Amino acid sequence: MKFGFFDDDNKEYVITTPKTPYPWINYLGNEDFFSLISNTSGGYSFYKDAKFRRLTRYRYNSVPIDNGGRYFYIKDEDTTWSPGWKPVKTILDKYECRHGMGYTKIKGEKNGLEAEVLFFVPLKSWCEVQKMTLTNNSDKIKKIKLFSLMEWCLWNAEDDQNNLQRNLSIGEVEVHDSTLYHKTEYKERRNHYAFYHVNSPIQGFDTDRESFIGLYNEFSEPQVVTDGKSKNSIAHGWSPIASHCLEIELKPGEAKEYVFLLGYIENDADDKWESKGVINKTKANQLIEKFNSTEKVNAAFDELASYWQDLFSICTVNSGDEKLDRMVNIWNQYQCMVTFNLSRSASFFEVGIGRGMGFRDSNQDLIGFVHQIPERARERIIDIASTQFEDGGAYHQYQPLTKRGNDAIGGNFNDDPLWLILSTTAYIKETGDYSILDELVPFDNDKSKAKPHFEHLKASFFHVVNNLGPHQLPLIGRADWNDCLNLNCFSTDPNESFQTTENKANGTAESLMIAGLFVVYGKEYINLCHKIGKTKEAEEAQPHVDAMVIAIKTHGWDGEWFLRAYDYYGKKVGSNENDEGKIFIESQGWCTMAGIGEEEGLCHQALDSVKEKLDTKYGIVLNNPAFTEYVLEYGEISTYPAGYKENAGIFCHNNPWIIIGETKIGRGDQAWEYFKKICPAYLEDISELHKTEPYVYSQMIAGKDAFIPGEAKNSWLTGTASWNYYTIVQYILGIRPQYDGLKIDPCIPKNWKTYTINRKFRGAHYKIIVNNEAGVNKGISKLLLNGQELKGNIIPLQKAGSLNKIVVSMG
Ligand code: GLC
Ligand code: GLC
């Protein structure tokens, strides 16, 4: 069942009922100011950091779900309604929500009055614009009252929820004409405030929640709206809000537009006040001035559209399969940008009060957006690397506001360092900018410890080499990519976090996933060393990679697949000898991507085992059989009910590793089948089961052991976005940036006849037409560059500005 449809021409998903199986959301903003908005206009806004600079309050896990947002109430005679259905929930005559690129349009109609609200965050601006268009489609004059509502968060979103003994006394506001200011804590250590403005005179306002809603009422029936009259309340402590009241008259056929503006302002510490106790509004007035008319707002909206148009024009596919095209050309790239912006910090699942930017997450995310915004990718790499320790280890997370490593979480996730090699080499292959390697980058955020970025990669490589266990395989530390495989944790205390507890410090548990990862990115490191003439470093590194391959073959093969790990006691994890968790996906992915034992057929066999034991109708599960009991020496993985999350859920992030493994051995039909199973556009028809948005990937789809297999959770902020984008474009469609050109190496279903990719790469345009008359999965028989036959499958770099046509014949 569907709850809307894709409108590809407008790059929108159009939701046609407010009652989606879960709130279906969108993200507004790309740089400093962000908003999340659901299809009923729920959600919240923040500046840079969802925890430390939360502007508006949101109630997670609320009843009803998705409670709180930017709400409008329209009082039209006896009927009160909201354009996005919620919070009033009056049944609308018409409803539509269009989630587009950085904007959302919500339209409701009731009794001949149409209200459309366009929400977006203009480029380079610290505000959310809400353009409301009211149209009287009836043949009578309409006299209505329009109330807005926004609830302020007291800045620190975590403290806001639990420090009520203080917070109920500190709320402060100011009102000036049509602008309602939120200035809690401004007089002490905060040099920032927020405001909510409308570009029209108002007939009333409220800033105190209890006055507006009434103590025993809900968002759906605020007292002020019922009474049809604002109380002009000023909040003193308690919960500050911002609500305007506008009395509006519309003739038949008439339309009126209003611009509401939620803004954020920072002032210099010594220029905070206009007069004693009155905030300096100069910057607020400037911001308001920028967006105080429909014309200005429309111009900003056009700018936003061309911004996205430009980004998406860098790589487009025309495959003849509209679902594939819309993922590659629109939604998958869009999701990659959202994960670039927010990592795992703020969604309806990641509540934005705990997690910062993950070291491994942010490095992996980079492969999904580096082609779009290389300069920002560079900055991101440096930010991440600056939190690395001198021994190559890393803080697991850092806070986006301070860019410092997060002490509370610490480090010791031994896969972390290697992802820095992935991101940095992906960046150089895309841009050709080797200068990043010479840039001085601090260790542990300490400038006095800065070294050229290359030294960070070297430290990453040697962190693995210097942390090997009894089988000469990498020590796992707290966990590897699988945060829940906590082999040194041994927790019996429910108040301990599996992520931060390591009761058996210096344990010798080893990871086959890190082993495979090390072979892949160790080779990448060596390759880079050769490329930049660091032959000595390359020669120094090579034996370690060779030794790892041998260690995997000797100690990591279980007979039909790769083991997952050795536990604290040196016992096998992910072996046929185990009763539960006999086989895991991650080591099959990384060891086949590394091509371990390809000559002996190990890769084929491992992937066949994946097909047999882990593949399901809805994707590849993480392990099998699922754990049904808590295993002290395995940790969190065995805590989840069977079929969910890391315990045999379909953890979408790692499915592409298997897909890449399949492409390495040339099984294009299998690769594509796996891809389609988790790709959201192909799941639109089962939205009632899948539940989350059909336009973005979710972190997890419930596995075959779950109560409801196929049900997805945790949409949006997941490494799935970048890995799937990377996999479809670089390994299935097969267009792969290299240091010296574009490699063409498709691995596709036999029945695909042809597709075209347009790629901008280092300033030149490449139109690549792939023909598969021969009906093969992989292999190229002929490659023409501007009519000239090329040897091999790498298109050398062409002159900046040139337009090049490449015709590829497979066979
Ligand atoms: C979450 C984390 C990621 C981890 C994965 C598997 O997505 O953000 O860091 O690798 O779970 O546990
Ligand atoms: C839980 C989740 C995992 C996530 C981790 C860190 O363990 O299962 O997916 O990565 O928390 O927050």
mmCIF file with all atom_site columns, N, CA and C in Angstrom, residues 619-643:
data_model
loop_
_atom_site.group_PDB
_atom_site.id
_atom_site.type_symbol
_atom_site.label_atom_id
_atom_site.label_alt_id
_atom_site.label_comp_id
_atom_site.label_asym_id
_atom_site.label_entity_id
_atom_site.label_seq_id
_atom_site.pdbx_PDB_ins_code
_atom_site.Cartn_x
_atom_site.Cartn_y
_atom_site.Cartn_z
_atom_site.occupancy
_atom_site.B_iso_or_equiv
_atom_site.pdbx_formal_charge
_atom_site.auth_seq_id
_atom_site.auth_comp_id
_atom_site.auth_asym_id
_atom_site.auth_atom_id
_atom_site.pdbx_PDB_model_num
ATOM 1  N N  . GLY A 1 619 ? 16.102 -8.638  2.572  1.00 0.00 ? 619 GLY A N  1
ATOM 2  C CA . GLY A 1 619 ? 17.498 -8.217  2.668  1.00 0.00 ? 619 GLY A CA 1
ATOM 3  C C  . GLY A 1 619 ? 18.315 -9.273  3.399  1.00 0.00 ? 619 GLY A C  1
ATOM 4  N N  . ILE A 1 620 ? 19.595 -8.967  3.578  1.00 0.00 ? 620 ILE A N  1
ATOM 5  C CA . ILE A 1 620 ? 20.509 -9.940  4.184  1.00 0.00 ? 620 ILE A CA 1
ATOM 6  C C  . ILE A 1 620 ? 20.614 -9.654  5.677  1.00 0.00 ? 620 ILE A C  1
ATOM 7  N N  . VAL A 1 621 ? 20.337 -10.657 6.498  1.00 0.00 ? 621 VAL A N  1
ATOM 8  C CA . VAL A 1 621 ? 20.395 -10.432 7.948  1.00 0.00 ? 621 VAL A CA 1
ATOM 9  C C  . VAL A 1 621 ? 21.853 -10.416 8.417  1.00 0.00 ? 621 VAL A C  1
ATOM 10 N N  . LEU A 1 622 ? 22.046 -9.864  9.600  1.00 0.00 ? 622 LEU A N  1
ATOM 11 C CA . LEU A 1 622 ? 23.411 -9.663  10.082 1.00 0.00 ? 622 LEU A CA 1
ATOM 12 C C  . LEU A 1 622 ? 24.058 -10.968 10.557 1.00 0.00 ? 622 LEU A C  1
ATOM 13 N N  . ASN A 1 623 ? 23.289 -11.827 11.173 1.00 0.00 ? 623 ASN A N  1
ATOM 14 C CA . ASN A 1 623 ? 23.855 -13.094 11.657 1.00 0.00 ? 623 ASN A CA 1
ATOM 15 C C  . ASN A 1 623 ? 22.757 -14.144 11.720 1.00 0.00 ? 623 ASN A C  1
ATOM 16 N N  . ASN A 1 624 ? 23.173 -15.384 11.818 1.00 0.00 ? 624 ASN A N  1
ATOM 17 C CA . ASN A 1 624 ? 22.196 -16.465 11.881 1.00 0.00 ? 624 ASN A CA 1
ATOM 18 C C  . ASN A 1 624 ? 22.845 -17.698 12.522 1.00 0.00 ? 624 ASN A C  1
ATOM 19 N N  . PRO A 1 625 ? 22.105 -18.477 13.306 1.00 0.00 ? 625 PRO A N  1
ATOM 20 C CA . PRO A 1 625 ? 20.793 -18.138 13.863 1.00 0.00 ? 625 PRO A CA 1
ATOM 21 C C  . PRO A 1 625 ? 20.907 -16.959 14.824 1.00 0.00 ? 625 PRO A C  1
ATOM 22 N N  . ALA A 1 626 ? 19.788 -16.279 15.020 1.00 0.00 ? 626 ALA A N  1
ATOM 23 C CA . ALA A 1 626 ? 19.762 -15.147 15.945 1.00 0.00 ? 626 ALA A CA 1
ATOM 24 C C  . ALA A 1 626 ? 20.025 -15.636 17.360 1.00 0.00 ? 626 ALA A C  1
ATOM 25 N N  . PHE A 1 627 ? 20.544 -14.745 18.188 1.00 0.00 ? 627 PHE A N  1
ATOM 26 C CA . PHE A 1 627 ? 20.745 -15.104 19.601 1.00 0.00 ? 627 PHE A CA 1
ATOM 27 C C  . PHE A 1 627 ? 19.416 -15.078 20.335 1.00 0.00 ? 627 PHE A C  1
ATOM 28 N N  . THR A 1 628 ? 19.191 -16.101 21.113 1.00 0.00 ? 628 THR A N  1
ATOM 29 C CA . THR A 1 628 ? 17.944 -16.134 21.882 1.00 0.00 ? 628 THR A CA 1
ATOM 30 C C  . THR A 1 628 ? 18.206 -15.995 23.383 1.00 0.00 ? 628 THR A C  1
ATOM 31 N N  . GLU A 1 629 ? 19.499 -15.944 23.738 1.00 0.00 ? 629 GLU A N  1
ATOM 32 C CA . GLU A 1 629 ? 19.847 -15.758 25.155 1.00 0.00 ? 629 GLU A CA 1
ATOM 33 C C  . GLU A 1 629 ? 20.941 -14.710 25.260 1.00 0.00 ? 629 GLU A C  1
ATOM 34 N N  . TYR A 1 630 ? 21.033 -14.109 26.429 1.00 0.00 ? 630 TYR A N  1
ATOM 35 C CA . TYR A 1 630 ? 22.106 -13.150 26.659 1.00 0.00 ? 630 TYR A CA 1
ATOM 36 C C  . TYR A 1 630 ? 23.421 -13.914 26.823 1.00 0.00 ? 630 TYR A C  1
ATOM 37 N N  . VAL A 1 631 ? 24.385 -13.563 26.001 1.00 0.00 ? 631 VAL A N  1
ATOM 38 C CA . VAL A 1 631 ? 25.696 -14.206 26.093 1.00 0.00 ? 631 VAL A CA 1
ATOM 39 C C  . VAL A 1 631 ? 26.658 -13.192 26.699 1.00 0.00 ? 631 VAL A C  1
ATOM 40 N N  . LEU A 1 632 ? 27.055 -13.438 27.920 1.00 0.00 ? 632 LEU A N  1
ATOM 41 C CA . LEU A 1 632 ? 27.878 -12.484 28.659 1.00 0.00 ? 632 LEU A CA 1
ATOM 42 C C  . LEU A 1 632 ? 29.111 -12.066 27.864 1.00 0.00 ? 632 LEU A C  1
ATOM 43 N N  . GLU A 1 633 ? 29.757 -13.039 27.223 1.00 0.00 ? 633 GLU A N  1
ATOM 44 C CA . GLU A 1 633 ? 31.008 -12.705 26.547 1.00 0.00 ? 633 GLU A CA 1
ATOM 45 C C  . GLU A 1 633 ? 30.810 -12.086 25.157 1.00 0.00 ? 633 GLU A C  1
ATOM 46 N N  . TYR A 1 634 ? 29.542 -11.922 24.725 1.00 0.00 ? 634 TYR A N  1
ATOM 47 C CA . TYR A 1 634 ? 29.298 -11.258 23.441 1.00 0.00 ? 634 TYR A CA 1
ATOM 48 C C  . TYR A 1 634 ? 28.721 -9.849  23.595 1.00 0.00 ? 634 TYR A C  1
ATOM 49 N N  . GLY A 1 635 ? 28.063 -9.602  24.709 1.00 0.00 ? 635 GLY A N  1
ATOM 50 C CA . GLY A 1 635 ? 27.577 -8.250  24.950 1.00 0.00 ? 635 GLY A CA 1
ATOM 51 C C  . GLY A 1 635 ? 26.258 -7.918  24.277 1.00 0.00 ? 635 GLY A C  1
ATOM 52 N N  . GLU A 1 636 ? 26.139 -6.664  23.862 1.00 0.00 ? 636 GLU A N  1
ATOM 53 C CA . GLU A 1 636 ? 24.837 -6.108  23.460 1.00 0.00 ? 636 GLU A CA 1
ATOM 54 C C  . GLU A 1 636 ? 24.171 -6.857  22.313 1.00 0.00 ? 636 GLU A C  1
ATOM 55 N N  . ILE A 1 637 ? 24.958 -7.439  21.440 1.00 0.00 ? 637 ILE A N  1
ATOM 56 C CA . ILE A 1 637 ? 24.362 -8.111  20.290 1.00 0.00 ? 637 ILE A CA 1
ATOM 57 C C  . ILE A 1 637 ? 23.319 -9.137  20.727 1.00 0.00 ? 637 ILE A C  1
ATOM 58 N N  . SER A 1 638 ? 23.585 -9.776  21.860 1.00 0.00 ? 638 SER A N  1
ATOM 59 C CA . SER A 1 638 ? 22.676 -10.828 22.304 1.00 0.00 ? 638 SER A CA 1
ATOM 60 C C  . SER A 1 638 ? 21.559 -10.282 23.197 1.00 0.00 ? 638 SER A C  1
ATOM 61 N N  . THR A 1 639 ? 21.495 -8.962  23.343 1.00 0.00 ? 639 THR A N  1
ATOM 62 C CA . THR A 1 639 ? 20.428 -8.396  24.174 1.00 0.00 ? 639 THR A CA 1
ATOM 63 C C  . THR A 1 639 ? 19.164 -8.145  23.358 1.00 0.00 ? 639 THR A C  1
ATOM 64 N N  . TYR A 1 640 ? 19.337 -7.893  22.071 1.00 0.00 ? 640 TYR A N  1
ATOM 65 C CA . TYR A 1 640 ? 18.168 -7.546  21.266 1.00 0.00 ? 640 TYR A CA 1
ATOM 66 C C  . TYR A 1 640 ? 17.311 -8.782  21.015 1.00 0.00 ? 640 TYR A C  1
ATOM 67 N N  . PRO A 1 641 ? 16.011 -8.607  20.978 1.00 0.00 ? 641 PRO A N  1
ATOM 68 C CA . PRO A 1 641 ? 15.157 -9.723  20.576 1.00 0.00 ? 641 PRO A CA 1
ATOM 69 C C  . PRO A 1 641 ? 15.567 -10.201 19.179 1.00 0.00 ? 641 PRO A C  1
ATOM 70 N N  . ALA A 1 642 ? 15.399 -11.468 18.947 1.00 0.00 ? 642 ALA A N  1
ATOM 71 C CA . ALA A 1 642 ? 15.843 -12.058 17.678 1.00 0.00 ? 642 ALA A CA 1
ATOM 72 C C  . ALA A 1 642 ? 15.231 -11.334 16.479 1.00 0.00 ? 642 ALA A C  1
ATOM 73 N N  . GLY A 1 643 ? 16.090 -10.975 15.540 1.00 0.00 ? 643 GLY A N  1
ATOM 74 C CA . GLY A 1 643 ? 15.611 -10.355 14.304 1.00 0.00 ? 643 GLY A CA 1
ATOM 75 C C  . GLY A 1 643 ? 15.673 -8.846  14.292 1.00 0.00 ? 643 GLY A C  1
#
